[in-house]
C-alpha atoms as one frame of an Amber mdcrd trajectory, in Angstrom:
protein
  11.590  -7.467 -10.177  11.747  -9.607  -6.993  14.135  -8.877  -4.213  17.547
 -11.283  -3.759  16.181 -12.495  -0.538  12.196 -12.906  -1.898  10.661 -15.431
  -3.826   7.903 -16.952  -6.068   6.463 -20.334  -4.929   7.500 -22.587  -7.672
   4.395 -24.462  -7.466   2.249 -21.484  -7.834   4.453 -19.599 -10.712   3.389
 -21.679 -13.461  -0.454 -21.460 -12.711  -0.359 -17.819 -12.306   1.493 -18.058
 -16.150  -0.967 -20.226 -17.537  -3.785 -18.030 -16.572  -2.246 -15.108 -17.698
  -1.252 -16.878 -20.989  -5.332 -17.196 -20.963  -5.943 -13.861 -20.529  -3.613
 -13.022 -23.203  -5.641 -14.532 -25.722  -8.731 -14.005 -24.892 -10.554 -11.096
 -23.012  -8.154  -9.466 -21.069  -8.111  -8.238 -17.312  -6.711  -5.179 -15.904
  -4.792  -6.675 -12.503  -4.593 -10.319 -11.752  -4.223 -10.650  -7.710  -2.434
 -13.366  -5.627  -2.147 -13.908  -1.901   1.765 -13.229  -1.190   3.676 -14.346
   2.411   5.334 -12.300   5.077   8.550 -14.370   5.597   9.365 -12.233   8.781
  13.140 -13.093  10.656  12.596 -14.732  13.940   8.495 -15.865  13.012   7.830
 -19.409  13.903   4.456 -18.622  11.776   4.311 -16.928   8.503   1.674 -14.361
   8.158  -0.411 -15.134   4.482  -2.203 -12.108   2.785  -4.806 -13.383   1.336
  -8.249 -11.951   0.019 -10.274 -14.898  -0.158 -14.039 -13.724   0.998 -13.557
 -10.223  -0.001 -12.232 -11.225  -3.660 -14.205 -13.350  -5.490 -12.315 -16.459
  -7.161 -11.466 -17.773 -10.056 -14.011 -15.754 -12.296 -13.510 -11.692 -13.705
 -15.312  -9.343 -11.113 -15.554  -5.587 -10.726 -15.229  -3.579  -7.834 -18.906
  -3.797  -7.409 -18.629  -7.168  -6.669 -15.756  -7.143  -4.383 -16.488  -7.343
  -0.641 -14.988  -4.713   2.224 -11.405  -5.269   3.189 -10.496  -5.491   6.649
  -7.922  -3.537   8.201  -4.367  -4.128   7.727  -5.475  -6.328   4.196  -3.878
  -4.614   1.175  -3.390  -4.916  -2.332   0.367  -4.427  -2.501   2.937  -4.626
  -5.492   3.604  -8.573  -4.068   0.250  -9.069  -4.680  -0.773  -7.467  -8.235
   0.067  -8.081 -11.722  -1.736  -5.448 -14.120  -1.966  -5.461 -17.618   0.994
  -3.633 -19.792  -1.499  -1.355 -21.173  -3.464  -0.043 -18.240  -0.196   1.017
 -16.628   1.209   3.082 -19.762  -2.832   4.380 -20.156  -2.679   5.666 -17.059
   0.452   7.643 -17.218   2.682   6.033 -14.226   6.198   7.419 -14.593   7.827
   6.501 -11.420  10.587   8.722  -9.720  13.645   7.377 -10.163  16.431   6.931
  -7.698  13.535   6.034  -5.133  12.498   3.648  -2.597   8.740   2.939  -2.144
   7.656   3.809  -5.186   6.082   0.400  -5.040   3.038   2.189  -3.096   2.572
   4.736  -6.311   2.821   1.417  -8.685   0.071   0.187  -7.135  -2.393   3.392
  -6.542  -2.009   5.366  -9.503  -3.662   2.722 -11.873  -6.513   1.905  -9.557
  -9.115   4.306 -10.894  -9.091   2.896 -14.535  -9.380  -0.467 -13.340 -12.833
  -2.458 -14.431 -12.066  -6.089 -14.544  -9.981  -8.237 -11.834  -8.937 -11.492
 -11.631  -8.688 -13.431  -8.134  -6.248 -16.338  -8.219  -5.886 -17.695  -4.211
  -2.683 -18.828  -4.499   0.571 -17.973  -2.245   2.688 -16.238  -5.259   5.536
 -13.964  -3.437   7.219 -14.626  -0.613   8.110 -11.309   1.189  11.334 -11.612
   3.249  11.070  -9.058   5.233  12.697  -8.371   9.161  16.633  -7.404   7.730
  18.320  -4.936   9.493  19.342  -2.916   5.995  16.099  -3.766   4.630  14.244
  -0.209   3.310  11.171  -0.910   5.147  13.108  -0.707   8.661  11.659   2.077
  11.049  15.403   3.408  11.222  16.026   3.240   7.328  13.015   4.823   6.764
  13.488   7.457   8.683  16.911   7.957   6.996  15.165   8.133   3.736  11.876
   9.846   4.891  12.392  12.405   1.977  11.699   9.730  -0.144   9.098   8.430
   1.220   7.070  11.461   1.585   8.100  12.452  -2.077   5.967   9.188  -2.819
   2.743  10.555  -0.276   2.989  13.579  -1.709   3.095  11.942  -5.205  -0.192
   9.513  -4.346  -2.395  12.556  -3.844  -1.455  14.903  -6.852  -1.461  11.433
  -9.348  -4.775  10.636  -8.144  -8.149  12.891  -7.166  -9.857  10.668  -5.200
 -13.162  13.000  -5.325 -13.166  11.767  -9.076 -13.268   8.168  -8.064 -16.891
   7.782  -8.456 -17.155   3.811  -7.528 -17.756   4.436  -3.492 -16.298   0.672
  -2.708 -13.241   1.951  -4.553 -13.131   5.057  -3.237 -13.204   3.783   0.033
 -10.683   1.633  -0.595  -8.189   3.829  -2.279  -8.911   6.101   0.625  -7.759
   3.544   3.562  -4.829   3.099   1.721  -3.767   6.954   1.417  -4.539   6.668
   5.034  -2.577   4.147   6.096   0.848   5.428   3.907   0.193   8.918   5.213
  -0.329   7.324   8.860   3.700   5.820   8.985   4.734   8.468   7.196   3.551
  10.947  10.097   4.384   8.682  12.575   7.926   7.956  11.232   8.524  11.995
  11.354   7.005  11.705  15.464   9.217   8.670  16.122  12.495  10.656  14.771
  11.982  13.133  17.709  13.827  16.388  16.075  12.079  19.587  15.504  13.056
  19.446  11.539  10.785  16.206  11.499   7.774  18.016  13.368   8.061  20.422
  10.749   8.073  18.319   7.910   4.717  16.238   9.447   3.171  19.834   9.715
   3.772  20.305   6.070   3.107  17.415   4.694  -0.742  17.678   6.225  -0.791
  21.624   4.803   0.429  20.263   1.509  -2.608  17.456   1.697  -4.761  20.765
   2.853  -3.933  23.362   0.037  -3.408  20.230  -2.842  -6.851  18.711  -2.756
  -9.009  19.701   0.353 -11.522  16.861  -0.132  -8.314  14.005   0.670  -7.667
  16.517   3.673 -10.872  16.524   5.072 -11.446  12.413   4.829  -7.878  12.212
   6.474  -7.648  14.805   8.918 -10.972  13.495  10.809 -10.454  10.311  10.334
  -9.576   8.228  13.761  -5.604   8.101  12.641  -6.114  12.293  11.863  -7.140
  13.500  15.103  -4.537  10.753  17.033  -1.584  12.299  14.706  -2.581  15.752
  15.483  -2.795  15.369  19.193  -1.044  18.018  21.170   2.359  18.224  23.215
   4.406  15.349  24.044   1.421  13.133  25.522  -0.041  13.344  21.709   2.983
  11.941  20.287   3.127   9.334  23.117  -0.301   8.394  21.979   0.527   8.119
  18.449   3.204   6.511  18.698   1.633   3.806  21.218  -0.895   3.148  18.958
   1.460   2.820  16.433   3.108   0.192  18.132  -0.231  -1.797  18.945  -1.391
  -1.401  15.615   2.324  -3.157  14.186   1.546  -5.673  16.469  -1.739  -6.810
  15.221  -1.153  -6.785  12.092   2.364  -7.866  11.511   3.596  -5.421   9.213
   7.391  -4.305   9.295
């Protein structure tokens, strides 16, 4: 489903269907990947995500052969097409009535992946920057029961200690990171004591559900900074927050 105000290059479109027509009648691949732009309000320069150098191209590839992503480089729902049958193998049944379920979409199937398929071509265009849009800081936080349904949801779906390919693991694990990160950070920004609470039991949920995910998370560098005491802790989260959105772009 793509989003009123998104797109799909029409130059790129019909090569991405020929190769999947391809795939379709030959050996098949579990996700086909695509770069996809951030078409951000106001941004003289679009921002491309695009895997080329950690993905290899244009050949089928497993995880072993995939290179280290860097930080802030994702493999998002604008970026993955997987195969009918991996997705209803793997069980996904997505909440419905919820935003960012996109993030469970693209998790949940990850361990039973084997074969990929790298095509670097600018698919999706992601509009993103709209004051409604879900992925605004203030709509978030409006909806922040949904989105930590969804975190919640990405560590009982998946137990990463049974991920036994350590480049996937890794990988997997950076990602739970990173959607555990805003999520905690989103609860900070808010400023009420109901929010504080919920960060505090989101982290004891990640504690008592699988204690392996707590222990990679909670001493990781975005762990300790999220669990820093007092009001100068959540000054430092949240400025590093804010320096990290910079970097990288991201809404």
């Amino acid at each position: 489903v793509v989003d009123s105000d998104d797109w799909l290059d029409e130059e790129a479109y019909p090569k991405v269907l020929d190769t999947l027509r391809g795939f379709a009648e030959g050996e098949p691949v579990d996700p086909l990947v695509c770069n996809y732009i951030y078409d951000k309000v106001g941004a003289k320069h679009k921002k491309v995500m695009e895997y080329r150098g950690v993905l290899p191209e244009g050949k089928p590839f497993t995880w072993a052969e995939a290179g280290h992503f860097r930080k802030g480089q994702y493999i998002l729902m604008h970026s993955v097409i997987y195969r009918t049958a991996l997705l209803n193998k793997c069980g996904l049944n997505l909440p419905k009535h919820t935003f960012y379920v996109d993030e469970l979409y693209v998790y949940q199937p990850l361990p039973m992946v084997k074969k990929m398929y790298y095509m670097d071509e600018n698919l999706y265009h992601y509009f993103i920057g709209r004051e409604d849009q879900s992925v605004q800081e203030n709509v978030m936080i409006r909806r922040i029961d949904q989105a930590l349904l969804v975190t919640r949801m990405l560590v009982t779906e998946v137990d990463l200690s049974k991920v036994t390919n350590k480049r996937k693991q890794a990988y997997m694990r950076r990602y739970l990171e990173i959607v555990t990160t805003v999520s905690s950070i989103l609860l900070l920004k808010s400023g009420t004591a109901e929010n504080k609470q919920k960060k505090d039991e989101l982290w004891k949920f990640i504690r008592e559900e699988n204690p392996y995910v707590y222990k990679k998370l909670r001493h990781g560098l975005m762990g300790h900074v999220l669990h820093l005491p007092g009001k100068g802790g959540r000054r430092i989260a949240l400025a590093g927050y804010k320096a990290t959105r910079k970097i990288y772009g991201f809404n």
